[in-house]
């Protein structure tokens, strides 16, 4: 019903001066009548970038110069803001495309194949036929390693402090056994930290492969994980503080992890 209605609206006649030659959908029982400009096309739907949206609002906002006052009023150019938003973000009624829900088990993805699909899509969009992924500088990889190890050490320190009294009570006569268990726990925490980082990278790769339009390669990886994919802190933490780390480095990071 939704799709039929929109198809009819696409065929609305534009001659509003001639009432006999104009149809706004009321003949189909629409009250109030619709205009074809209320309908968005596939090309009209775009992603909303929070930083870009904030910049648009700031450009349309002015602060008056006023001395001696604690509160300075802001003026908002609503007409300019409306124009900018209409140029960038167009919303409207859409065709409903039947897409069966697919259930996927975790870990079933062939990551090399996912990477290949992303590179292929980037080559099709690029005039220079360039791949999406590039090698990351070794310095960035070293920083990722340090961040992961620091994350593991931080988690282990919290647990060690909580259980310190128990260890002292149980192993007063067995310091070697206590040290052995602490080493095993530290190794497990390190493995968990690496597993979380790998999971974050794989989730990001899978998300990119599903995008109809790939985001720019220079987008900060940690920011994308946190703000776009809303991953858990323990997943994006090793990457969020490295601004030079970008989406184009994902393949290299995945191979390292």
mmCIF file of C-alpha atoms in Angstrom:
data_model
loop_
_atom_site.group_PDB
_atom_site.id
_atom_site.type_symbol
_atom_site.label_atom_id
_atom_site.label_comp_id
_atom_site.label_asym_id
_atom_site.label_seq_id
_atom_site.Cartn_x
_atom_site.Cartn_y
_atom_site.Cartn_z
ATOM 1 C CA UNK A 1 0.000 0.000 0.000
ATOM 2 C CA UNK A 2 2.856 2.368 0.845
ATOM 3 C CA UNK A 3 4.657 1.744 -2.437
ATOM 4 C CA UNK A 4 1.504 2.058 -4.540
ATOM 5 C CA UNK A 5 0.678 5.352 -2.881
ATOM 6 C CA UNK A 6 4.128 6.764 -3.579
ATOM 7 C CA UNK A 7 4.057 5.569 -7.195
ATOM 8 C CA UNK A 8 0.817 7.458 -7.652
ATOM 9 C CA UNK A 9 2.368 10.550 -6.070
ATOM 10 C CA UNK A 10 5.308 10.370 -8.458
ATOM 11 C CA UNK A 11 2.817 10.717 -11.272
ATOM 12 C CA UNK A 12 1.064 13.809 -9.875
ATOM 13 C CA UNK A 13 0.548 16.484 -12.508
ATOM 14 C CA UNK A 14 2.293 19.773 -11.958
ATOM 15 C CA UNK A 15 -0.184 22.078 -13.728
ATOM 16 C CA UNK A 16 -1.845 23.609 -10.675
ATOM 17 C CA UNK A 17 -3.460 26.440 -12.675
ATOM 18 C CA UNK A 18 -5.674 24.052 -14.583
ATOM 19 C CA UNK A 19 -7.854 22.289 -12.035
ATOM 20 C CA UNK A 20 -8.988 19.711 -14.578
ATOM 21 C CA UNK A 21 -5.408 18.779 -15.352
ATOM 22 C CA UNK A 22 -4.139 18.710 -11.776
ATOM 23 C CA UNK A 23 -4.241 15.801 -9.377
ATOM 24 C CA UNK A 24 -2.884 16.052 -5.848
ATOM 25 C CA UNK A 25 -3.948 12.575 -4.811
ATOM 26 C CA UNK A 26 -7.372 13.510 -3.509
ATOM 27 C CA UNK A 27 -8.944 11.359 -6.219
ATOM 28 C CA UNK A 28 -7.352 8.407 -4.453
ATOM 29 C CA UNK A 29 -8.938 9.505 -1.206
ATOM 30 C CA UNK A 30 -5.903 11.318 0.225
ATOM 31 C CA UNK A 31 -6.808 13.982 2.766
ATOM 32 C CA UNK A 32 -4.988 16.321 2.683
ATOM 33 C CA UNK A 33 -3.568 15.996 -0.789
ATOM 34 C CA UNK A 34 0.117 15.252 -1.293
ATOM 35 C CA UNK A 35 2.736 17.018 -3.338
ATOM 36 C CA UNK A 36 5.434 15.090 -5.178
ATOM 37 C CA UNK A 37 8.116 17.208 -3.507
ATOM 38 C CA UNK A 38 7.185 15.609 -0.190
ATOM 39 C CA UNK A 39 8.645 12.353 -1.479
ATOM 40 C CA UNK A 40 12.346 11.689 -1.254
ATOM 41 C CA UNK A 41 14.282 9.783 -3.845
ATOM 42 C CA UNK A 42 16.967 7.206 -3.163
ATOM 43 C CA UNK A 43 19.653 9.743 -4.017
ATOM 44 C CA UNK A 44 18.227 12.195 -1.491
ATOM 45 C CA UNK A 45 18.932 10.022 1.527
ATOM 46 C CA UNK A 46 22.341 10.779 2.995
ATOM 47 C CA UNK A 47 24.215 10.017 6.167
ATOM 48 C CA UNK A 48 24.129 12.569 8.963
ATOM 49 C CA UNK A 49 27.566 13.589 10.190
ATOM 50 C CA UNK A 50 27.312 15.145 13.638
ATOM 51 C CA UNK A 51 30.356 17.393 13.198
ATOM 52 C CA UNK A 52 29.138 18.681 9.844
ATOM 53 C CA UNK A 53 25.651 19.309 11.250
ATOM 54 C CA UNK A 54 27.135 21.254 14.181
ATOM 55 C CA UNK A 55 29.206 23.357 11.783
ATOM 56 C CA UNK A 56 26.097 24.253 9.779
ATOM 57 C CA UNK A 57 24.313 25.416 12.923
ATOM 58 C CA UNK A 58 27.347 27.423 14.044
ATOM 59 C CA UNK A 59 27.657 29.126 10.671
ATOM 60 C CA UNK A 60 24.049 30.268 10.946
ATOM 61 C CA UNK A 61 24.489 31.542 14.512
ATOM 62 C CA UNK A 62 25.870 34.954 15.393
ATOM 63 C CA UNK A 63 26.724 36.452 18.773
ATOM 64 C CA UNK A 64 26.156 40.152 19.326
ATOM 65 C CA UNK A 65 29.082 42.260 20.494
ATOM 66 C CA UNK A 66 28.027 43.644 23.861
ATOM 67 C CA UNK A 67 30.198 44.934 26.659
ATOM 68 C CA UNK A 68 29.433 44.905 30.363
ATOM 69 C CA UNK A 69 26.924 42.075 30.330
ATOM 70 C CA UNK A 70 27.262 38.530 31.621
ATOM 71 C CA UNK A 71 24.799 37.087 29.157
ATOM 72 C CA UNK A 72 25.231 37.869 25.479
ATOM 73 C CA UNK A 73 22.329 36.995 23.216
ATOM 74 C CA UNK A 74 22.727 34.825 20.158
ATOM 75 C CA UNK A 75 20.887 35.382 16.919
ATOM 76 C CA UNK A 76 20.018 32.508 14.639
ATOM 77 C CA UNK A 77 19.509 33.038 10.915
ATOM 78 C CA UNK A 78 16.653 30.603 10.509
ATOM 79 C CA UNK A 79 16.179 31.274 6.807
ATOM 80 C CA UNK A 80 19.834 30.497 6.069
ATOM 81 C CA UNK A 81 19.759 27.464 8.345
ATOM 82 C CA UNK A 82 16.678 26.090 6.589
ATOM 83 C CA UNK A 83 18.329 26.577 3.204
ATOM 84 C CA UNK A 84 21.539 24.854 4.301
ATOM 85 C CA UNK A 85 19.690 21.923 5.831
ATOM 86 C CA UNK A 86 17.466 21.491 2.786
ATOM 87 C CA UNK A 87 20.526 21.458 0.563
ATOM 88 C CA UNK A 88 22.261 18.826 2.705
ATOM 89 C CA UNK A 89 19.497 16.791 4.346
ATOM 90 C CA UNK A 90 16.297 15.958 2.482
ATOM 91 C CA UNK A 91 13.721 13.837 4.217
ATOM 92 C CA UNK A 92 10.458 12.437 3.002
ATOM 93 C CA UNK A 93 8.433 9.298 2.389
ATOM 94 C CA UNK A 94 10.338 6.366 0.986
ATOM 95 C CA UNK A 95 9.614 3.184 -0.915
ATOM 96 C CA UNK A 96 9.660 0.146 1.337
ATOM 97 C CA UNK A 97 12.012 -2.407 -0.172
ATOM 98 C CA UNK A 98 11.376 -5.974 0.900
ATOM 99 C CA UNK A 99 14.547 -7.253 2.490
ATOM 100 C CA UNK A 100 14.298 -10.575 4.357
ATOM 101 C CA UNK A 101 15.952 -10.609 7.773
ATOM 102 C CA UNK A 102 19.095 -12.704 7.830
ATOM 103 C CA UNK A 103 20.468 -14.143 11.043
ATOM 104 C CA UNK A 104 24.220 -14.538 11.255
ATOM 105 C CA UNK A 105 26.337 -16.362 13.782
ATOM 106 C CA UNK A 106 29.248 -14.538 15.346
ATOM 107 C CA UNK A 107 32.568 -15.411 13.793
ATOM 108 C CA UNK A 108 31.122 -16.809 10.595
ATOM 109 C CA UNK A 109 32.408 -13.976 8.404
ATOM 110 C CA UNK A 110 35.301 -14.505 6.058
ATOM 111 C CA UNK A 111 37.224 -11.346 6.881
ATOM 112 C CA UNK A 112 39.655 -11.549 3.911
ATOM 113 C CA UNK A 113 36.632 -11.769 1.640
ATOM 114 C CA UNK A 114 35.041 -8.785 3.411
ATOM 115 C CA UNK A 115 38.238 -6.775 2.868
ATOM 116 C CA UNK A 116 38.299 -7.774 -0.793
ATOM 117 C CA UNK A 117 34.702 -6.609 -1.279
ATOM 118 C CA UNK A 118 35.454 -3.239 0.314
ATOM 119 C CA UNK A 119 38.515 -2.728 -1.880
ATOM 120 C CA UNK A 120 36.499 -3.697 -4.949
ATOM 121 C CA UNK A 121 33.733 -1.230 -4.083
ATOM 122 C CA UNK A 122 36.309 1.519 -3.540
ATOM 123 C CA UNK A 123 37.971 0.808 -6.886
ATOM 124 C CA UNK A 124 34.609 1.094 -8.649
ATOM 125 C CA UNK A 125 33.908 4.487 -7.062
ATOM 126 C CA UNK A 126 37.424 5.872 -7.520
ATOM 127 C CA UNK A 127 38.526 7.342 -10.824
ATOM 128 C CA UNK A 128 42.108 6.301 -10.021
ATOM 129 C CA UNK A 129 41.035 2.706 -9.252
ATOM 130 C CA UNK A 130 42.658 2.887 -5.823
ATOM 131 C CA UNK A 131 41.977 0.355 -3.095
ATOM 132 C CA UNK A 132 40.353 1.458 0.139
ATOM 133 C CA UNK A 133 42.938 0.056 2.536
ATOM 134 C CA UNK A 134 46.563 1.078 2.948
ATOM 135 C CA UNK A 135 49.411 -0.024 5.161
ATOM 136 C CA UNK A 136 49.573 1.623 8.578
ATOM 137 C CA UNK A 137 52.846 3.147 9.819
ATOM 138 C CA UNK A 138 54.685 0.833 12.195
ATOM 139 C CA UNK A 139 54.690 3.538 14.854
ATOM 140 C CA UNK A 140 50.886 3.458 15.000
ATOM 141 C CA UNK A 141 50.877 -0.331 15.282
ATOM 142 C CA UNK A 142 53.348 -0.091 18.165
ATOM 143 C CA UNK A 143 51.089 2.421 19.933
ATOM 144 C CA UNK A 144 48.106 0.072 19.510
ATOM 145 C CA UNK A 145 50.144 -2.728 21.104
ATOM 146 C CA UNK A 146 51.062 -0.509 24.042
ATOM 147 C CA UNK A 147 47.450 0.619 24.515
ATOM 148 C CA UNK A 148 46.186 -2.962 24.522
ATOM 149 C CA UNK A 149 48.799 -4.028 27.059
ATOM 150 C CA UNK A 150 48.009 -1.021 29.242
ATOM 151 C CA UNK A 151 44.319 -1.884 29.087
ATOM 152 C CA UNK A 152 45.086 -5.460 30.169
ATOM 153 C CA UNK A 153 47.351 -4.261 32.990
ATOM 154 C CA UNK A 154 44.690 -1.833 34.215
ATOM 155 C CA UNK A 155 42.036 -4.561 34.347
ATOM 156 C CA UNK A 156 44.427 -6.910 36.109
ATOM 157 C CA UNK A 157 45.413 -4.275 38.694
ATOM 158 C CA UNK A 158 41.767 -3.687 39.608
ATOM 159 C CA UNK A 159 41.151 -7.405 40.120
ATOM 160 C CA UNK A 160 44.436 -7.881 41.981
ATOM 161 C CA UNK A 161 43.575 -5.118 44.438
ATOM 162 C CA UNK A 162 40.141 -6.625 45.096
ATOM 163 C CA UNK A 163 41.523 -10.109 45.737
ATOM 164 C CA UNK A 164 44.730 -9.117 47.498
ATOM 165 C CA UNK A 165 43.465 -9.941 50.985
ATOM 166 C CA UNK A 166 42.189 -13.347 49.891
ATOM 167 C CA UNK A 167 45.537 -14.251 48.385
ATOM 168 C CA UNK A 168 47.388 -13.286 51.564
ATOM 169 C CA UNK A 169 45.109 -15.417 53.692
ATOM 170 C CA UNK A 170 45.190 -18.492 51.481
ATOM 171 C CA UNK A 171 48.813 -18.577 50.419
ATOM 172 C CA UNK A 172 50.862 -17.290 53.338
ATOM 173 C CA UNK A 173 52.994 -20.390 53.064
ATOM 174 C CA UNK A 174 52.887 -20.681 49.280
ATOM 175 C CA UNK A 175 54.210 -17.523 47.642
ATOM 176 C CA UNK A 176 55.222 -19.419 44.515
ATOM 177 C CA UNK A 177 51.710 -20.666 43.871
ATOM 178 C CA UNK A 178 50.323 -17.171 44.367
ATOM 179 C CA UNK A 179 52.778 -15.709 41.879
ATOM 180 C CA UNK A 180 51.966 -18.446 39.362
ATOM 181 C CA UNK A 181 48.252 -17.746 39.529
ATOM 182 C CA UNK A 182 48.841 -14.009 39.167
ATOM 183 C CA UNK A 183 50.912 -14.628 36.025
ATOM 184 C CA UNK A 184 48.206 -16.835 34.560
ATOM 185 C CA UNK A 185 45.568 -14.206 35.253
ATOM 186 C CA UNK A 186 47.734 -11.520 33.661
ATOM 187 C CA UNK A 187 48.171 -13.640 30.529
ATOM 188 C CA UNK A 188 44.419 -14.219 30.337
ATOM 189 C CA UNK A 189 43.707 -10.502 30.713
ATOM 190 C CA UNK A 190 46.160 -9.742 27.920
ATOM 191 C CA UNK A 191 44.502 -12.301 25.649
ATOM 192 C CA UNK A 192 41.077 -10.831 26.451
ATOM 193 C CA UNK A 193 42.311 -7.311 25.630
ATOM 194 C CA UNK A 194 43.659 -8.451 22.264
ATOM 195 C CA UNK A 195 40.423 -10.362 21.575
ATOM 196 C CA UNK A 196 38.338 -7.247 22.302
ATOM 197 C CA UNK A 197 40.492 -5.153 19.965
ATOM 198 C CA UNK A 198 40.258 -7.774 17.218
ATOM 199 C CA UNK A 199 36.491 -7.976 17.642
ATOM 200 C CA UNK A 200 36.217 -4.185 17.297
ATOM 201 C CA UNK A 201 38.257 -4.225 14.082
ATOM 202 C CA UNK A 202 36.207 -7.072 12.585
ATOM 203 C CA UNK A 203 32.909 -5.391 13.491
ATOM 204 C CA UNK A 204 34.105 -2.214 11.791
ATOM 205 C CA UNK A 205 35.132 -4.101 8.657
ATOM 206 C CA UNK A 206 31.759 -5.851 8.495
ATOM 207 C CA UNK A 207 29.963 -2.526 8.962
ATOM 208 C CA UNK A 208 31.972 -0.958 6.125
ATOM 209 C CA UNK A 209 31.194 -3.855 3.809
ATOM 210 C CA UNK A 210 27.478 -3.282 4.398
ATOM 211 C CA UNK A 211 27.629 0.434 3.588
ATOM 212 C CA UNK A 212 26.206 1.485 0.256
ATOM 213 C CA UNK A 213 28.592 4.459 0.181
ATOM 214 C CA UNK A 214 31.915 3.970 1.917
ATOM 215 C CA UNK A 215 32.961 6.686 4.391
ATOM 216 C CA UNK A 216 36.107 8.619 3.625
ATOM 217 C CA UNK A 217 39.340 6.712 4.205
ATOM 218 C CA UNK A 218 40.797 9.451 6.402
ATOM 219 C CA UNK A 219 38.028 9.151 9.014
ATOM 220 C CA UNK A 220 39.534 8.556 12.476
ATOM 221 C CA UNK A 221 39.160 4.864 13.303
ATOM 222 C CA UNK A 222 38.566 5.240 17.034
ATOM 223 C CA UNK A 223 35.999 7.982 16.541
ATOM 224 C CA UNK A 224 34.151 5.872 13.971
ATOM 225 C CA UNK A 225 34.053 2.918 16.362
ATOM 226 C CA UNK A 226 32.768 5.044 19.237
ATOM 227 C CA UNK A 227 30.363 7.501 17.589
ATOM 228 C CA UNK A 228 29.152 5.612 14.504
ATOM 229 C CA UNK A 229 29.162 1.975 15.608
ATOM 230 C CA UNK A 230 28.716 2.655 19.342
ATOM 231 C CA UNK A 231 31.086 -0.131 20.378
ATOM 232 C CA UNK A 232 31.934 -0.817 24.008
ATOM 233 C CA UNK A 233 34.759 1.189 25.664
ATOM 234 C CA UNK A 234 36.903 -1.916 26.101
ATOM 235 C CA UNK A 235 36.672 -2.430 22.326
ATOM 236 C CA UNK A 236 37.451 1.043 20.983
ATOM 237 C CA UNK A 237 39.753 2.173 23.825
ATOM 238 C CA UNK A 238 43.061 1.075 22.166
ATOM 239 C CA UNK A 239 42.231 3.132 19.063
ATOM 240 C CA UNK A 240 40.377 6.224 20.300
ATOM 241 C CA UNK A 241 43.474 8.165 21.400
ATOM 242 C CA UNK A 242 45.368 7.727 18.110
ATOM 243 C CA UNK A 243 44.083 10.457 15.809
ATOM 244 C CA UNK A 244 46.443 9.465 12.978
ATOM 245 C CA UNK A 245 44.860 6.018 12.885
ATOM 246 C CA UNK A 246 42.277 5.981 10.086
ATOM 247 C CA UNK A 247 39.777 3.634 8.470
ATOM 248 C CA UNK A 248 42.190 2.928 5.625
ATOM 249 C CA UNK A 249 44.515 1.195 8.124
ATOM 250 C CA UNK A 250 41.954 -1.436 9.148
ATOM 251 C CA UNK A 251 43.306 -4.263 6.994
ATOM 252 C CA UNK A 252 46.840 -3.855 8.309
ATOM 253 C CA UNK A 253 45.613 -3.694 11.929
ATOM 254 C CA UNK A 254 43.467 -6.794 11.455
ATOM 255 C CA UNK A 255 46.437 -8.757 10.110
ATOM 256 C CA UNK A 256 48.545 -7.621 13.059
ATOM 257 C CA UNK A 257 45.945 -8.577 15.653
#
